[in-house]
Amino acid sequence: MPELPEVETVARYLREMVIGKRVVGVEILDERFAELEERHELVGRRVEQVGRRGKYLSLVLDDGWVLQIHLMMAGRLLVRPEGWEEDRFLRLLMRVEDGLELRFCDMRRFGRVGLMDAAEYRAFGRRLGPEPLSGGFTAVRLRQVMKGRKTALKSALLNQKLIAGIGNIYADEALWRGRLHPLRTAGGLSAGEAQRLHRGIRKALREGLAAGGTTFSQYRNAEGGAGEYQRELRVFQRTGEKCFRCRGVIERIVVGGRSTHFCPRCQPESDESARSDRSGRSR
DNA sequence: CAATCAACCTGGGTGC
DNA sequence: TGCACCCAGGTTGATT
Protein backbone atom coordinates (compact mmCIF):
# COMPACT_ATOMS: atom_id res chain seq x y z
CA MET A 1 0.00 0.00 0.00
CA PRO A 2 2.54 2.56 0.65
CA GLU A 3 2.88 3.42 -2.99
CA LEU A 4 3.22 6.89 -4.45
CA PRO A 5 -0.20 8.27 -3.35
CA GLU A 6 0.17 6.95 0.19
CA VAL A 7 3.73 8.17 0.60
CA GLU A 8 2.84 11.57 -0.85
CA THR A 9 -0.08 11.83 1.58
CA VAL A 10 2.34 11.25 4.45
CA ALA A 11 4.84 13.72 3.02
CA ARG A 12 2.23 16.47 2.74
CA TYR A 13 1.27 16.22 6.37
CA LEU A 14 4.90 16.12 7.46
CA ARG A 15 5.53 19.28 5.48
CA GLU A 16 2.79 21.00 7.43
CA MET A 17 3.94 19.75 10.77
CA VAL A 18 7.71 19.51 10.95
CA ILE A 19 9.35 21.82 8.45
CA GLY A 20 11.53 24.36 10.21
CA LYS A 21 11.59 22.40 13.45
CA ARG A 22 14.72 21.31 15.22
CA VAL A 23 15.38 17.73 16.24
CA VAL A 24 15.71 17.58 20.01
CA GLY A 25 15.98 13.84 20.62
CA VAL A 26 16.26 10.46 18.94
CA GLU A 27 15.45 7.00 20.31
CA ILE A 28 16.30 3.86 18.41
CA LEU A 29 14.16 0.90 19.37
CA ASP A 30 15.23 -1.54 16.67
CA GLU A 31 18.81 -2.73 16.54
CA ARG A 32 18.67 -2.70 12.74
CA PHE A 33 18.85 1.09 12.93
CA ALA A 34 21.71 1.19 15.42
CA GLU A 35 24.22 2.48 12.88
CA LEU A 36 22.20 5.67 12.34
CA GLU A 37 23.70 7.17 15.47
CA GLU A 38 27.27 6.62 14.35
CA ARG A 39 26.63 7.90 10.86
CA HIS A 40 25.52 11.41 11.68
CA GLU A 41 24.24 13.44 14.62
CA LEU A 42 20.59 14.39 14.18
CA VAL A 43 19.99 16.25 17.40
CA GLY A 44 20.27 19.99 16.87
CA ARG A 45 19.55 19.83 13.15
CA ARG A 46 16.57 21.61 11.65
CA VAL A 47 14.23 19.92 9.13
CA GLU A 48 14.46 22.06 6.04
CA GLN A 49 12.36 20.12 3.53
CA VAL A 50 10.31 16.99 3.28
CA GLY A 51 10.75 15.21 -0.03
CA ARG A 52 9.31 12.21 -1.77
CA ARG A 53 10.92 10.28 -4.58
CA GLY A 54 9.03 7.21 -5.73
CA LYS A 55 8.03 5.47 -2.52
CA TYR A 56 10.86 7.02 -0.49
CA LEU A 57 10.37 9.82 1.99
CA SER A 58 13.17 12.13 2.91
CA LEU A 59 13.71 14.70 5.60
CA VAL A 60 16.30 17.13 4.30
CA LEU A 61 18.25 18.67 7.17
CA ASP A 62 19.83 22.10 7.43
CA ASP A 63 23.35 20.69 7.05
CA GLY A 64 22.54 18.91 3.79
CA TRP A 65 22.18 15.44 5.29
CA VAL A 66 19.03 13.49 4.55
CA LEU A 67 17.09 11.07 6.71
CA GLN A 68 15.42 8.70 4.32
CA ILE A 69 12.55 6.38 5.11
CA HIS A 70 10.93 3.60 3.14
CA LEU A 71 7.72 2.27 4.66
CA MET A 72 7.79 -0.95 2.64
CA MET A 73 4.53 -2.83 3.27
CA ALA A 74 3.66 -2.19 6.86
CA GLY A 75 5.54 0.91 7.95
CA ARG A 76 3.92 4.04 9.35
CA LEU A 77 5.36 7.44 9.97
CA LEU A 78 3.24 9.26 12.51
CA VAL A 79 3.31 12.76 13.92
CA ARG A 80 2.14 12.67 17.51
CA PRO A 81 2.18 14.98 20.49
CA GLU A 82 4.77 14.04 23.08
CA GLY A 83 3.59 11.31 25.42
CA TRP A 84 1.04 9.86 23.01
CA GLU A 85 -0.04 6.28 23.68
CA GLU A 86 2.42 3.39 23.47
CA ASP A 87 2.83 1.52 20.22
CA ARG A 88 4.22 -1.99 20.36
CA PHE A 89 5.65 -1.66 16.87
CA LEU A 90 7.53 1.58 17.47
CA ARG A 91 11.02 1.24 15.93
CA LEU A 92 12.35 4.78 15.85
CA LEU A 93 11.34 7.94 17.64
CA MET A 94 12.43 11.46 16.80
CA ARG A 95 11.41 14.34 19.02
CA VAL A 96 11.19 17.76 17.47
CA GLU A 97 10.58 21.22 18.86
CA ASP A 98 7.15 22.24 20.12
CA GLY A 99 6.44 18.92 21.80
CA LEU A 100 6.01 16.75 18.73
CA GLU A 101 7.21 13.23 18.06
CA LEU A 102 7.90 11.63 14.71
CA ARG A 103 7.29 7.92 15.13
CA PHE A 104 8.37 5.24 12.74
CA CYS A 105 6.30 2.13 13.47
CA ASP A 106 6.56 -1.09 11.53
CA MET A 107 4.89 -4.33 12.43
CA ARG A 108 6.79 -6.43 9.94
CA ARG A 109 10.19 -4.77 10.34
CA PHE A 110 10.63 -4.58 6.59
CA GLY A 111 10.86 -0.80 6.49
CA ARG A 112 14.13 1.04 6.15
CA VAL A 113 15.60 4.17 7.58
CA GLY A 114 18.92 5.57 6.46
CA LEU A 115 21.09 8.65 6.59
CA MET A 116 22.87 9.96 3.55
CA ASP A 117 24.84 13.05 2.69
CA ALA A 118 23.86 15.37 -0.15
CA ALA A 119 25.97 13.57 -2.75
CA GLU A 120 24.58 10.17 -1.82
CA TYR A 121 21.07 11.59 -1.97
CA ARG A 122 21.60 12.85 -5.52
CA ALA A 123 23.03 9.49 -6.56
CA PHE A 124 20.04 7.73 -5.07
CA GLY A 125 17.66 9.92 -7.08
CA ARG A 126 19.40 8.96 -10.30
CA ARG A 127 18.84 5.27 -9.71
CA LEU A 128 15.06 5.67 -9.90
CA GLY A 129 12.92 6.15 -12.98
CA PRO A 130 10.88 9.30 -13.67
CA GLU A 131 8.15 10.55 -11.38
CA PRO A 132 4.90 9.57 -13.08
CA LEU A 133 3.03 12.69 -11.97
CA SER A 134 5.75 15.09 -13.09
CA GLY A 135 5.45 17.20 -16.22
CA GLY A 136 8.37 15.42 -17.83
CA PHE A 137 6.61 12.08 -17.75
CA THR A 138 4.87 11.84 -21.11
CA ALA A 139 3.45 8.96 -23.13
CA VAL A 140 6.50 9.17 -25.35
CA ARG A 141 8.78 8.88 -22.35
CA LEU A 142 6.77 5.95 -21.08
CA ARG A 143 7.19 4.13 -24.38
CA GLN A 144 10.90 4.93 -24.30
CA VAL A 145 11.49 3.40 -20.90
CA MET A 146 9.58 0.26 -21.94
CA LYS A 147 11.41 -0.06 -25.24
CA GLY A 148 13.11 -3.41 -25.77
CA ARG A 149 11.78 -4.88 -22.54
CA LYS A 150 10.74 -8.49 -22.88
CA THR A 151 9.15 -8.74 -19.47
CA ALA A 152 5.44 -8.55 -18.71
CA LEU A 153 3.94 -5.08 -18.70
CA LYS A 154 2.80 -5.55 -15.11
CA SER A 155 6.34 -6.44 -13.99
CA ALA A 156 7.76 -3.46 -15.83
CA LEU A 157 5.34 -1.11 -14.06
CA LEU A 158 6.65 -2.41 -10.74
CA ASN A 159 10.27 -1.83 -11.72
CA GLN A 160 11.28 1.34 -9.92
CA LYS A 161 14.19 1.95 -12.28
CA LEU A 162 11.70 2.39 -15.12
CA ILE A 163 9.05 4.46 -13.32
CA ALA A 164 9.17 5.43 -9.66
CA GLY A 165 6.33 4.98 -7.23
CA ILE A 166 3.96 2.45 -8.75
CA GLY A 167 3.24 -0.66 -6.68
CA ASN A 168 0.98 -3.65 -6.97
CA ILE A 169 -2.31 -1.84 -6.46
CA TYR A 170 -1.82 1.08 -8.82
CA ALA A 171 -0.16 -1.11 -11.45
CA ASP A 172 -3.33 -3.19 -11.74
CA GLU A 173 -5.51 -0.10 -11.65
CA ALA A 174 -3.47 1.65 -14.34
CA LEU A 175 -3.60 -1.38 -16.63
CA TRP A 176 -7.36 -1.60 -16.27
CA ARG A 177 -7.73 2.05 -17.14
CA GLY A 178 -5.46 1.58 -20.15
CA ARG A 179 -7.37 -1.58 -21.17
CA LEU A 180 -4.11 -3.50 -21.35
CA HIS A 181 -3.53 -7.09 -20.31
CA PRO A 182 -0.90 -7.41 -17.56
CA LEU A 183 0.98 -10.08 -19.52
CA ARG A 184 1.47 -7.98 -22.62
CA THR A 185 5.14 -7.56 -23.47
CA ALA A 186 6.35 -4.29 -21.99
CA GLY A 187 8.35 -3.33 -25.06
CA GLY A 188 5.51 -4.11 -27.46
CA LEU A 189 3.20 -1.17 -26.89
CA SER A 190 2.01 0.87 -29.85
CA ALA A 191 2.04 4.65 -29.51
CA GLY A 192 -1.70 4.60 -28.90
CA GLU A 193 -1.42 1.97 -26.21
CA ALA A 194 1.35 3.86 -24.48
CA GLN A 195 -0.91 6.89 -24.52
CA ARG A 196 -3.69 4.88 -22.86
CA LEU A 197 -1.35 3.45 -20.26
CA HIS A 198 0.10 6.86 -19.55
CA ARG A 199 -3.35 8.26 -18.90
CA GLY A 200 -4.26 5.21 -16.84
CA ILE A 201 -1.20 5.58 -14.63
CA ARG A 202 -1.79 9.27 -14.00
CA LYS A 203 -5.49 8.85 -13.41
CA ALA A 204 -5.08 5.99 -10.96
CA LEU A 205 -2.34 7.77 -9.02
CA ARG A 206 -4.17 11.10 -8.92
CA GLU A 207 -7.43 9.54 -7.77
CA GLY A 208 -5.57 7.54 -5.15
CA LEU A 209 -3.90 10.67 -3.89
CA ALA A 210 -7.19 12.59 -3.84
CA ALA A 211 -8.66 9.83 -1.67
CA GLY A 212 -5.73 9.91 0.73
CA GLY A 213 -4.38 6.56 -0.47
CA THR A 214 -5.55 2.97 -0.11
CA THR A 215 -5.81 1.17 3.22
CA PHE A 216 -6.29 -2.58 3.32
CA SER A 217 -4.85 -3.24 6.71
CA GLN A 218 -1.60 -1.61 7.71
CA TYR A 219 -1.38 1.71 5.94
CA ARG A 220 -2.07 4.85 7.92
CA ASN A 221 -1.30 8.45 7.08
CA ALA A 222 0.85 10.58 9.37
CA GLU A 223 -2.17 11.46 11.49
CA GLY A 224 -2.95 7.80 12.02
CA GLY A 225 -5.96 7.79 9.70
CA ALA A 226 -6.84 5.32 6.96
CA GLY A 227 -7.04 6.10 3.25
CA GLU A 228 -10.28 5.82 1.30
CA TYR A 229 -9.26 4.67 -2.14
CA GLN A 230 -9.99 0.99 -1.45
CA ARG A 231 -13.63 1.93 -2.03
CA GLU A 232 -12.93 3.12 -5.54
CA LEU A 233 -10.61 0.41 -6.80
CA ARG A 234 -11.69 -1.02 -10.17
CA VAL A 235 -9.87 -4.34 -10.17
CA PHE A 236 -7.49 -4.75 -7.26
CA GLN A 237 -8.84 -7.41 -4.88
CA ARG A 238 -12.10 -7.61 -6.83
CA THR A 239 -11.57 -11.19 -8.04
CA GLY A 240 -14.85 -12.74 -9.15
CA GLU A 241 -16.70 -9.43 -9.11
CA LYS A 242 -18.05 -7.63 -12.16
CA CYS A 243 -16.02 -5.20 -14.20
CA PHE A 244 -17.47 -1.70 -13.87
CA ARG A 245 -16.83 -1.06 -17.55
CA CYS A 246 -18.02 -4.19 -19.34
CA ARG A 247 -19.60 -6.45 -16.69
CA GLY A 248 -16.96 -9.11 -17.36
CA VAL A 249 -15.66 -11.03 -14.35
CA ILE A 250 -12.44 -9.86 -12.72
CA GLU A 251 -9.73 -12.52 -12.65
CA ARG A 252 -6.69 -13.00 -10.48
CA ILE A 253 -3.44 -14.39 -11.84
CA VAL A 254 0.13 -14.34 -10.58
CA VAL A 255 2.66 -12.31 -12.54
CA GLY A 256 6.26 -12.23 -11.40
CA GLY A 257 5.16 -13.65 -8.08
CA ARG A 258 2.68 -10.84 -7.49
CA SER A 259 -1.06 -11.21 -7.42
CA THR A 260 -2.55 -9.45 -10.39
CA HIS A 261 -6.17 -8.49 -11.04
CA PHE A 262 -7.68 -7.65 -14.39
CA CYS A 263 -10.76 -7.93 -16.58
CA PRO A 264 -10.12 -10.50 -19.30
CA ARG A 265 -12.91 -9.01 -21.36
CA CYS A 266 -11.80 -5.42 -21.70
CA GLN A 267 -8.08 -6.04 -21.15
CA PRO A 268 -7.54 -8.59 -23.93
CA GLU A 269 -4.27 -10.39 -24.28
CA SER A 270 -4.35 -10.15 -28.04
CA ASP A 271 -4.04 -6.84 -29.63
CA GLU A 272 -7.13 -5.77 -31.49
CA SER A 273 -7.30 -2.50 -29.67
CA ALA A 274 -3.85 -1.55 -30.91
CA ARG A 275 -4.99 -2.00 -34.47
CA SER A 276 -8.08 0.10 -33.97
CA ASP A 277 -5.88 2.73 -32.33
CA ARG A 278 -3.71 2.86 -35.38
CA SER A 279 -6.54 2.89 -37.88
CA GLY A 280 -8.28 5.54 -35.85
CA ARG A 281 -5.24 7.72 -36.07
CA SER A 282 -4.13 7.08 -39.61
CA ARG A 283 -4.41 9.93 -42.01
C1' DC B 1 22.63 -5.71 -18.67
C1' DA B 2 17.94 -8.09 -18.27
C1' DA B 3 14.95 -11.24 -16.03
C1' DT B 4 13.57 -14.25 -12.29
C1' DC B 5 13.04 -15.72 -7.66
C1' DA B 6 14.02 -16.56 -2.88
C1' DA B 7 14.66 -14.09 1.24
C1' DC B 8 13.74 -10.63 4.53
C1' DC B 9 9.72 -10.40 9.05
C1' DT B 10 5.42 -10.56 11.39
C1' DG B 11 0.56 -10.94 11.98
C1' DG B 12 -3.95 -12.21 10.37
C1' DG B 13 -7.03 -15.33 8.25
C1' DT B 14 -8.48 -20.08 7.04
C1' DG B 15 -9.21 -24.84 7.45
C1' DC B 16 -8.82 -28.99 10.17
C1' DT C 1 -8.84 -23.17 21.41
C1' DG C 2 -4.69 -24.87 19.01
C1' DC C 3 -1.88 -25.44 15.15
C1' DA C 4 -0.12 -25.77 10.45
C1' DC C 5 -0.23 -23.33 6.44
C1' DC C 6 -0.98 -19.58 3.24
C1' DC C 7 -1.07 -14.76 2.21
C1' DA C 8 0.28 -9.78 2.28
C1' DG C 9 1.12 -3.33 -0.27
C1' DG C 10 8.34 -3.86 -1.60
C1' DT C 11 13.14 -4.27 -2.47
C1' DT C 12 17.35 -6.58 -3.25
C1' DG C 13 21.02 -9.89 -3.87
C1' DA C 14 22.09 -14.22 -6.04
C1' DT C 15 21.60 -16.76 -10.08
C1' DT C 16 20.80 -17.82 -14.80
Coordinates of N, CA, C and O (backbone and C1' of nucleotides) in Angstrom, one line a residue, chain A residues 1 55 70 167 217 252 258, chain C residues 7-13:
Chain A
M1 N 0.8 -1.2 0.0 CA 0.0 0.0 0.0 C 0.8 1.2 0.0 O 0.6 2.1 -0.8
K55 N 8.7 5.8 -3.8 CA 8.0 5.5 -2.5 C 8.9 5.8 -1.3 O 8.7 5.4 -0.2
H70 N 11.8 4.4 4.0 CA 10.9 3.6 3.1 C 10.0 2.8 4.0 O 10.4 2.0 4.8
G167 N 3.2 0.6 -7.4 CA 3.2 -0.7 -6.7 C 2.1 -1.6 -7.2 O 1.5 -1.3 -8.2
S217 N -5.0 -2.9 5.3 CA -4.9 -3.2 6.7 C -3.9 -2.3 7.4 O -4.2 -1.6 8.3
R252 N -8.0 -13.2 -11.2 CA -6.7 -13.0 -10.5 C -5.7 -14.0 -11.0 O -6.0 -15.2 -11.2
R258 N 3.6 -11.8 -8.1 CA 2.7 -10.8 -7.5 C 1.3 -11.1 -7.9 O 1.0 -11.3 -9.1
Chain C
dC7 P -0.9 -19.0 -1.0 O5' -1.1 -17.5 -0.4 C5' -2.4 -17.1 -0.1 C4' -2.4 -15.7 0.5 C3' -1.4 -14.8 -0.2 O3' -2.0 -13.7 -0.9 C1' -1.1 -14.8 2.2
dA8 P -1.1 -12.8 -1.9 O5' -0.8 -11.6 -1.0 C5' -1.8 -10.8 -0.5 C4' -1.2 -9.7 0.5 C3' 0.1 -9.2 0.0 O3' -0.1 -8.0 -0.8 C1' 0.3 -9.8 2.3
dG9 P 0.3 -8.0 -2.3 O5' 0.9 -6.5 -2.5 C5' 0.0 -5.4 -2.4 C4' 0.7 -4.1 -2.4 C3' 2.2 -4.0 -2.3 O3' 2.6 -2.8 -2.8 C1' 1.1 -3.3 -0.3
dG10 P 3.9 -2.8 -3.6 O5' 5.0 -3.2 -2.4 C5' 5.4 -2.2 -1.5 C4' 6.9 -2.0 -1.4 C3' 7.6 -1.9 -2.7 O3' 8.7 -1.0 -2.5 C1' 8.3 -3.9 -1.6
dT11 P 9.6 -0.5 -3.8 O5' 11.0 -1.3 -3.5 C5' 11.6 -1.1 -2.2 C4' 12.7 -2.0 -2.0 C3' 13.8 -2.1 -3.1 O3' 15.0 -1.8 -2.4 C1' 13.1 -4.3 -2.5
dT12 P 16.4 -1.6 -3.2 O5' 17.1 -3.0 -3.0 C5' 17.2 -3.5 -1.6 C4' 17.9 -4.9 -1.8 C3' 18.9 -4.9 -2.9 O3' 19.9 -5.8 -2.5 C1' 17.4 -6.6 -3.2
dG13 P 21.5 -5.4 -2.5 O5' 22.2 -6.9 -2.2 C5' 21.7 -7.8 -1.3 C4' 21.8 -9.2 -1.8 C3' 23.0 -9.4 -2.7 O3' 23.4 -10.7 -2.4 C1' 21.0 -9.9 -3.9

